[in-house]
Amino acid sequence: APRQPMMSVPPSRGCLLDLPWEDILVPHVLCHLPLQQLLSLQRVSKSFQSLIQLFLANMRCFDSSKIGPAIPRAAFVNLMKDNEVLHQLVLQDCSDWLTDRELLPVIGQNHHLQQIQLKGCAQLSRHALVAISLSCPNLRRLSLAHCEWVDSLALRSLADHCKALEAVDLTACRQLKDDAICYLAQKCGKLKSVSLAVNANVGDGAVEEIAKCCPELEHLDLTGCLRVKNDSIRVLAEYCPKLRSLKVKHCHNVAESSLSILRGRGVELDVEPPLQRALVLLQDVVGFAPFINLQI
């Protein structure tokens, strides 16, 4: 009998959404897509919308700059509403829309945050820093640069509760004076990087307390701290053997007599040695000698 031809079975067509969401799509596929594209995917279908919401709920890092220059206030609230596992929150220069009302719920439900960046978020209040203090015991890095709402009481709360802090940027936090900085140094002895730049209220007391309480210090920015003088720089050299960089530009009371100790240790400084010293070095160069003689 003639053989019957075999029926061809069409291959089954798989769909991206058939892959395990939590085991494959969220940790191994979606994490490689820009956040802007993920948000666009939500509009494809209800299934994609559910998938993206699952991704957002499991997201460890949120950086507002990866979405665009400005996020609608409601969009941020919607993006963050289910997330309780954030490790990193970057909201730099979001002063157009970010207030305590949007930030406090996110801080309140994320107790694993290790890094928070709020540079230039001018509409927040001291309550934001108190909330961070109470909710984020594992905080390692915090930027509050140009947040003039930061006051001494809020900073003390941070010092009392975030003992693991390693880096803090207090650039242009103009309400802060030496006493608050000293308290922070006493409570947070693991600090490795500190910026007190552009604060005319910061003086030798704060710098000396940081030096004595934070032996792990590697980076210190004192740019424009007009009250800082040579004495505290010498204390810094004595107590901070791991110091790698120091910024003292526009610190008119800091002279080479104190900086030379650090310079000799290879610490990176943002001010050059005095011109006189440079001329002495030039005179030692053979090609420069005839010009010196011509002037005599």
mmCIF file of C-alpha atoms in Angstrom:
data_model
loop_
_atom_site.group_PDB
_atom_site.id
_atom_site.type_symbol
_atom_site.label_atom_id
_atom_site.label_comp_id
_atom_site.label_asym_id
_atom_site.label_seq_id
_atom_site.Cartn_x
_atom_site.Cartn_y
_atom_site.Cartn_z
ATOM 1 C CA ALA A 1 0.000 0.000 0.000
ATOM 2 C CA PRO A 2 1.318 3.447 -0.823
ATOM 3 C CA ARG A 3 2.617 5.359 2.193
ATOM 4 C CA GLN A 4 0.480 8.207 3.345
ATOM 5 C CA PRO A 5 2.272 11.578 3.328
ATOM 6 C CA MET A 6 3.013 12.831 6.850
ATOM 7 C CA MET A 7 1.021 15.829 7.925
ATOM 8 C CA SER A 8 3.273 18.800 8.622
ATOM 9 C CA VAL A 9 2.661 20.287 12.053
ATOM 10 C CA PRO A 10 3.186 24.056 12.143
ATOM 11 C CA PRO A 11 5.690 25.041 14.839
ATOM 12 C CA SER A 12 4.101 26.620 17.888
ATOM 13 C CA ARG A 13 4.809 30.318 18.039
ATOM 14 C CA GLY A 14 6.132 31.401 21.410
ATOM 15 C CA CYS A 15 5.633 34.832 22.875
ATOM 16 C CA LEU A 16 8.089 36.894 24.902
ATOM 17 C CA LEU A 17 5.558 37.030 27.696
ATOM 18 C CA ASP A 18 5.523 33.210 27.895
ATOM 19 C CA LEU A 19 8.968 33.322 29.541
ATOM 20 C CA PRO A 20 8.967 33.291 33.351
ATOM 21 C CA TRP A 21 8.515 36.907 34.413
ATOM 22 C CA GLU A 22 10.233 36.971 37.800
ATOM 23 C CA ASP A 23 13.015 34.482 36.954
ATOM 24 C CA ILE A 24 13.890 35.509 33.396
ATOM 25 C CA LEU A 25 12.251 38.659 32.023
ATOM 26 C CA VAL A 26 12.649 40.989 35.015
ATOM 27 C CA PRO A 27 16.225 40.146 36.127
ATOM 28 C CA HIS A 28 17.781 39.178 32.763
ATOM 29 C CA VAL A 29 15.941 41.025 29.987
ATOM 30 C CA LEU A 30 14.165 44.164 31.165
ATOM 31 C CA CYS A 31 17.096 45.286 33.306
ATOM 32 C CA HIS A 32 19.064 45.946 30.089
ATOM 33 C CA LEU A 33 16.455 48.275 28.586
ATOM 34 C CA PRO A 34 16.448 52.048 29.206
ATOM 35 C CA LEU A 35 13.741 53.134 31.625
ATOM 36 C CA GLN A 36 12.199 55.377 28.970
ATOM 37 C CA GLN A 37 11.631 52.353 26.703
ATOM 38 C CA LEU A 38 10.164 50.316 29.533
ATOM 39 C CA LEU A 39 7.611 53.012 30.198
ATOM 40 C CA SER A 40 6.688 53.007 26.505
ATOM 41 C CA LEU A 41 6.221 49.214 26.622
ATOM 42 C CA GLN A 42 3.428 49.682 29.149
ATOM 43 C CA ARG A 43 1.225 50.986 26.340
ATOM 44 C CA VAL A 44 1.550 47.836 24.206
ATOM 45 C CA SER A 45 -0.983 45.731 26.107
ATOM 46 C CA LYS A 46 -2.396 45.017 29.554
ATOM 47 C CA SER A 47 0.019 42.079 29.895
ATOM 48 C CA PHE A 48 3.007 44.293 29.149
ATOM 49 C CA GLN A 49 1.659 46.873 31.586
ATOM 50 C CA SER A 50 1.529 44.204 34.329
ATOM 51 C CA LEU A 51 5.041 43.031 33.437
ATOM 52 C CA ILE A 52 6.498 46.547 33.640
ATOM 53 C CA GLN A 53 4.742 47.147 36.966
ATOM 54 C CA LEU A 54 6.363 43.964 38.267
ATOM 55 C CA PHE A 55 9.730 45.235 37.051
ATOM 56 C CA LEU A 56 9.245 48.625 38.713
ATOM 57 C CA ALA A 57 8.274 46.945 41.995
ATOM 58 C CA ASN A 58 11.545 44.966 41.927
ATOM 59 C CA MET A 59 13.807 47.781 40.700
ATOM 60 C CA ARG A 60 16.890 48.332 42.898
ATOM 61 C CA CYS A 61 17.981 51.639 41.342
ATOM 62 C CA PHE A 62 15.896 54.609 40.231
ATOM 63 C CA ASP A 63 17.603 57.504 38.430
ATOM 64 C CA SER A 64 15.287 60.292 37.295
ATOM 65 C CA SER A 65 17.833 61.550 34.732
ATOM 66 C CA LYS A 66 17.332 58.358 32.703
ATOM 67 C CA ILE A 67 13.722 59.323 31.995
ATOM 68 C CA GLY A 68 14.218 62.901 30.911
ATOM 69 C CA PRO A 69 14.757 66.429 32.171
ATOM 70 C CA ALA A 70 11.419 66.524 34.014
ATOM 71 C CA ILE A 71 9.056 63.777 35.167
ATOM 72 C CA PRO A 72 5.392 64.546 35.727
ATOM 73 C CA ARG A 73 4.749 64.489 39.464
ATOM 74 C CA ALA A 74 1.997 61.863 39.102
ATOM 75 C CA ALA A 75 4.240 59.661 36.933
ATOM 76 C CA PHE A 76 6.919 59.495 39.630
ATOM 77 C CA VAL A 77 4.358 58.565 42.284
ATOM 78 C CA ASN A 78 2.960 55.843 40.021
ATOM 79 C CA LEU A 79 6.412 54.457 39.196
ATOM 80 C CA MET A 80 7.428 54.177 42.833
ATOM 81 C CA LYS A 81 4.167 53.181 44.517
ATOM 82 C CA ASP A 82 4.859 49.407 44.769
ATOM 83 C CA ASN A 83 8.630 49.439 45.242
ATOM 84 C CA GLU A 84 10.038 48.417 48.631
ATOM 85 C CA VAL A 85 13.480 47.143 47.553
ATOM 86 C CA LEU A 86 15.293 50.263 46.318
ATOM 87 C CA HIS A 87 19.031 50.443 47.071
ATOM 88 C CA GLN A 88 19.767 53.613 45.100
ATOM 89 C CA LEU A 89 17.598 56.700 44.565
ATOM 90 C CA VAL A 90 18.886 59.489 42.311
ATOM 91 C CA LEU A 91 16.663 62.579 42.044
ATOM 92 C CA GLN A 92 19.190 65.200 41.026
ATOM 93 C CA ASP A 93 17.928 68.704 40.175
ATOM 94 C CA CYS A 94 14.234 67.812 40.480
ATOM 95 C CA SER A 95 13.288 71.101 42.107
ATOM 96 C CA ASP A 96 10.571 71.758 39.501
ATOM 97 C CA TRP A 97 8.307 69.009 40.825
ATOM 98 C CA LEU A 98 9.738 67.111 43.823
ATOM 99 C CA THR A 99 8.355 68.017 47.253
ATOM 100 C CA ASP A 100 8.048 66.174 50.569
ATOM 101 C CA ARG A 101 4.635 64.931 49.477
ATOM 102 C CA GLU A 102 6.138 62.840 46.660
ATOM 103 C CA LEU A 103 9.382 61.818 48.356
ATOM 104 C CA LEU A 104 8.314 60.848 51.898
ATOM 105 C CA PRO A 105 6.184 57.814 50.903
ATOM 106 C CA VAL A 106 9.058 56.438 48.805
ATOM 107 C CA ILE A 107 11.534 56.877 51.663
ATOM 108 C CA GLY A 108 9.066 55.465 54.186
ATOM 109 C CA GLN A 109 8.614 52.150 52.365
ATOM 110 C CA ASN A 110 12.253 51.600 51.288
ATOM 111 C CA HIS A 111 14.361 50.573 54.263
ATOM 112 C CA HIS A 112 17.228 49.100 52.200
ATOM 113 C CA LEU A 113 18.389 52.354 50.615
ATOM 114 C CA GLN A 114 22.171 52.697 50.572
ATOM 115 C CA GLN A 115 22.584 55.702 48.284
ATOM 116 C CA ILE A 116 20.379 58.799 47.979
ATOM 117 C CA GLN A 117 21.111 61.743 45.667
ATOM 118 C CA LEU A 118 19.012 64.879 46.196
ATOM 119 C CA LYS A 119 21.358 67.511 44.766
ATOM 120 C CA GLY A 120 19.520 70.702 43.916
ATOM 121 C CA CYS A 121 16.110 69.484 45.123
ATOM 122 C CA ALA A 122 15.226 72.868 46.552
ATOM 123 C CA GLN A 123 11.513 72.323 47.319
ATOM 124 C CA LEU A 124 12.074 69.655 49.965
ATOM 125 C CA SER A 125 12.166 70.447 53.691
ATOM 126 C CA ARG A 126 14.004 69.246 56.791
ATOM 127 C CA HIS A 127 11.279 66.577 57.137
ATOM 128 C CA ALA A 128 12.809 64.770 54.128
ATOM 129 C CA LEU A 129 16.136 64.383 55.925
ATOM 130 C CA VAL A 130 14.459 63.280 59.159
ATOM 131 C CA ALA A 131 12.514 60.659 57.176
ATOM 132 C CA ILE A 132 15.738 59.405 55.598
ATOM 133 C CA SER A 133 17.295 59.178 59.051
ATOM 134 C CA LEU A 134 14.446 57.101 60.458
ATOM 135 C CA SER A 135 13.886 54.831 57.454
ATOM 136 C CA CYS A 136 17.371 54.160 56.042
ATOM 137 C CA PRO A 137 19.677 52.609 58.673
ATOM 138 C CA ASN A 138 21.930 51.139 55.952
ATOM 139 C CA LEU A 139 22.564 54.452 54.192
ATOM 140 C CA ARG A 140 26.136 54.718 52.858
ATOM 141 C CA ARG A 141 26.113 57.730 50.509
ATOM 142 C CA LEU A 142 23.997 60.896 50.669
ATOM 143 C CA SER A 143 24.142 64.034 48.537
ATOM 144 C CA LEU A 144 22.335 67.136 49.784
ATOM 145 C CA ALA A 145 24.322 69.614 47.703
ATOM 146 C CA HIS A 146 22.559 72.975 47.243
ATOM 147 C CA CYS A 147 19.749 71.910 49.577
ATOM 148 C CA GLU A 148 19.574 75.024 51.720
ATOM 149 C CA TRP A 149 16.665 73.580 53.720
ATOM 150 C CA VAL A 150 19.081 71.244 55.562
ATOM 151 C CA ASP A 151 19.371 72.508 59.135
ATOM 152 C CA SER A 152 21.336 71.463 62.222
ATOM 153 C CA LEU A 153 18.528 69.487 63.880
ATOM 154 C CA ALA A 154 17.855 67.419 60.756
ATOM 155 C CA LEU A 155 21.579 66.719 60.327
ATOM 156 C CA ARG A 156 21.803 65.597 63.963
ATOM 157 C CA SER A 157 18.962 63.171 63.303
ATOM 158 C CA LEU A 158 20.934 61.777 60.355
ATOM 159 C CA ALA A 159 24.031 61.395 62.544
ATOM 160 C CA ASP A 160 22.072 59.616 65.286
ATOM 161 C CA HIS A 161 20.518 57.005 63.008
ATOM 162 C CA CYS A 162 22.811 56.476 59.987
ATOM 163 C CA LYS A 163 26.035 55.318 61.619
ATOM 164 C CA ALA A 164 27.213 53.474 58.466
ATOM 165 C CA LEU A 165 27.421 56.684 56.416
ATOM 166 C CA GLU A 166 30.595 56.789 54.290
ATOM 167 C CA ALA A 167 30.041 59.780 51.998
ATOM 168 C CA VAL A 168 28.065 62.975 52.522
ATOM 169 C CA ASP A 169 27.867 66.036 50.272
ATOM 170 C CA LEU A 170 26.763 69.174 52.134
ATOM 171 C CA THR A 171 27.895 71.666 49.488
ATOM 172 C CA ALA A 172 26.150 75.024 49.934
ATOM 173 C CA CYS A 173 24.023 73.835 52.868
ATOM 174 C CA ARG A 174 24.373 77.329 54.277
ATOM 175 C CA GLN A 175 22.368 76.829 57.475
ATOM 176 C CA LEU A 176 24.986 74.427 58.832
ATOM 177 C CA LYS A 177 27.671 75.635 61.235
ATOM 178 C CA ASP A 178 30.584 73.959 62.969
ATOM 179 C CA ASP A 179 28.560 72.446 65.818
ATOM 180 C CA ALA A 180 26.331 70.398 63.497
ATOM 181 C CA ILE A 181 29.289 69.200 61.409
ATOM 182 C CA CYS A 182 31.182 68.235 64.570
ATOM 183 C CA TYR A 183 28.204 66.198 65.793
ATOM 184 C CA LEU A 184 28.027 64.382 62.441
ATOM 185 C CA ALA A 185 31.747 63.543 62.598
ATOM 186 C CA GLN A 186 31.483 62.249 66.174
ATOM 187 C CA LYS A 187 28.590 59.916 65.325
ATOM 188 C CA CYS A 188 29.682 58.798 61.837
ATOM 189 C CA GLY A 189 33.287 57.703 62.250
ATOM 190 C CA LYS A 190 33.260 55.666 59.009
ATOM 191 C CA LEU A 191 33.096 58.742 56.773
ATOM 192 C CA LYS A 192 35.449 58.532 53.790
ATOM 193 C CA SER A 193 34.240 61.458 51.669
ATOM 194 C CA VAL A 194 32.899 64.796 52.910
ATOM 195 C CA SER A 195 32.068 68.019 51.074
ATOM 196 C CA LEU A 196 31.492 71.221 53.027
ATOM 197 C CA ALA A 197 32.179 73.457 50.015
ATOM 198 C CA VAL A 198 30.686 76.923 49.561
ATOM 199 C CA ASN A 199 29.830 77.411 53.217
ATOM 200 C CA ALA A 200 31.250 80.520 54.853
ATOM 201 C CA ASN A 201 30.060 79.315 58.296
ATOM 202 C CA VAL A 202 32.377 76.279 58.337
ATOM 203 C CA GLY A 203 35.690 76.826 60.112
ATOM 204 C CA ASP A 204 38.590 75.080 61.793
ATOM 205 C CA GLY A 205 36.417 73.456 64.463
ATOM 206 C CA ALA A 206 34.504 71.341 61.956
ATOM 207 C CA VAL A 207 37.613 70.351 60.002
ATOM 208 C CA GLU A 208 39.545 69.361 63.149
ATOM 209 C CA GLU A 209 36.640 67.271 64.457
ATOM 210 C CA ILE A 210 36.329 65.447 61.122
ATOM 211 C CA ALA A 211 40.073 64.793 61.180
ATOM 212 C CA LYS A 212 40.059 63.404 64.728
ATOM 213 C CA CYS A 213 36.849 61.338 64.458
ATOM 214 C CA CYS A 214 37.100 59.988 60.890
ATOM 215 C CA PRO A 215 40.429 58.160 60.432
ATOM 216 C CA GLU A 216 39.168 56.541 57.189
ATOM 217 C CA LEU A 217 38.752 59.946 55.489
ATOM 218 C CA GLU A 218 39.941 59.931 51.862
ATOM 219 C CA HIS A 219 38.319 62.997 50.242
ATOM 220 C CA LEU A 220 37.514 66.402 51.730
ATOM 221 C CA ASP A 221 36.135 69.388 49.822
ATOM 222 C CA LEU A 222 36.505 72.756 51.573
ATOM 223 C CA THR A 223 36.225 74.938 48.466
ATOM 224 C CA GLY A 224 35.257 78.461 49.456
ATOM 225 C CA CYS A 225 35.252 77.795 53.228
ATOM 226 C CA LEU A 226 36.699 81.197 54.099
ATOM 227 C CA ARG A 227 37.028 80.543 57.858
ATOM 228 C CA VAL A 228 39.289 77.500 57.457
ATOM 229 C CA LYS A 229 42.911 78.244 58.361
ATOM 230 C CA ASN A 230 46.276 76.511 58.440
ATOM 231 C CA ASP A 231 45.906 74.992 61.910
ATOM 232 C CA SER A 232 43.064 72.643 60.935
ATOM 233 C CA ILE A 233 44.878 71.575 57.765
ATOM 234 C CA ARG A 234 47.844 70.513 59.909
ATOM 235 C CA VAL A 235 45.484 68.522 62.172
ATOM 236 C CA LEU A 236 44.060 66.907 59.051
ATOM 237 C CA ALA A 237 47.549 65.867 57.974
ATOM 238 C CA GLU A 238 48.259 64.430 61.426
ATOM 239 C CA TYR A 239 45.071 62.402 61.942
ATOM 240 C CA CYS A 240 44.087 61.273 58.409
ATOM 241 C CA PRO A 241 46.772 59.015 56.938
ATOM 242 C CA LYS A 242 44.405 57.742 54.206
ATOM 243 C CA LEU A 243 43.604 61.195 52.806
ATOM 244 C CA ARG A 244 43.872 61.138 49.002
ATOM 245 C CA SER A 245 42.430 64.478 47.900
ATOM 246 C CA LEU A 246 41.767 67.882 49.451
ATOM 247 C CA LYS A 247 40.072 70.867 47.811
ATOM 248 C CA VAL A 248 40.891 74.254 49.325
ATOM 249 C CA LYS A 249 40.495 76.622 46.376
ATOM 250 C CA HIS A 250 39.324 80.073 47.518
ATOM 251 C CA CYS A 251 40.282 79.275 51.132
ATOM 252 C CA HIS A 252 42.334 82.448 51.450
ATOM 253 C CA ASN A 253 43.606 81.652 54.951
ATOM 254 C CA VAL A 254 45.144 78.310 53.929
ATOM 255 C CA ALA A 255 48.771 78.666 52.872
ATOM 256 C CA GLU A 256 51.476 76.434 51.440
ATOM 257 C CA SER A 257 53.064 76.120 54.886
ATOM 258 C CA SER A 258 50.310 73.656 55.867
ATOM 259 C CA LEU A 259 49.578 72.227 52.432
ATOM 260 C CA SER A 260 53.194 71.240 51.793
ATOM 261 C CA ILE A 261 52.907 68.453 54.383
ATOM 262 C CA LEU A 262 50.050 66.865 52.437
ATOM 263 C CA ARG A 263 51.646 67.645 49.090
ATOM 264 C CA GLY A 264 54.759 65.771 50.199
ATOM 265 C CA ARG A 265 52.586 62.743 50.986
ATOM 266 C CA GLY A 266 51.139 62.693 47.489
ATOM 267 C CA VAL A 267 47.699 64.023 48.440
ATOM 268 C CA GLU A 268 45.944 65.490 45.398
ATOM 269 C CA LEU A 269 45.381 69.234 45.928
ATOM 270 C CA ASP A 270 43.417 71.646 43.754
ATOM 271 C CA VAL A 271 45.826 74.553 44.274
ATOM 272 C CA GLU A 272 49.239 74.807 42.689
ATOM 273 C CA PRO A 273 52.387 75.583 44.680
ATOM 274 C CA PRO A 274 53.286 79.298 44.850
ATOM 275 C CA LEU A 275 54.802 80.900 41.757
ATOM 276 C CA GLN A 276 58.100 81.549 43.578
ATOM 277 C CA ARG A 277 58.616 77.829 44.046
ATOM 278 C CA ALA A 278 57.839 77.205 40.385
ATOM 279 C CA LEU A 279 60.492 79.772 39.352
ATOM 280 C CA VAL A 280 63.092 78.084 41.539
ATOM 281 C CA LEU A 281 62.344 74.805 39.808
ATOM 282 C CA LEU A 282 62.610 76.462 36.397
ATOM 283 C CA GLN A 283 66.016 77.921 37.245
ATOM 284 C CA ASP A 284 67.296 74.407 37.753
ATOM 285 C CA VAL A 285 66.432 73.527 34.172
ATOM 286 C CA VAL A 286 69.532 73.876 31.968
ATOM 287 C CA GLY A 287 67.717 75.545 29.078
ATOM 288 C CA PHE A 288 66.430 78.302 31.338
ATOM 289 C CA ALA A 289 69.804 79.308 32.804
ATOM 290 C CA PRO A 290 70.966 81.644 29.932
ATOM 291 C CA PHE A 291 67.803 83.728 30.261
ATOM 292 C CA ILE A 292 68.451 84.165 33.966
ATOM 293 C CA ASN A 293 72.000 85.332 33.227
ATOM 294 C CA LEU A 294 70.838 87.823 30.602
ATOM 295 C CA GLN A 295 68.672 89.571 33.147
ATOM 296 C CA ILE A 296 71.512 89.996 35.664
#
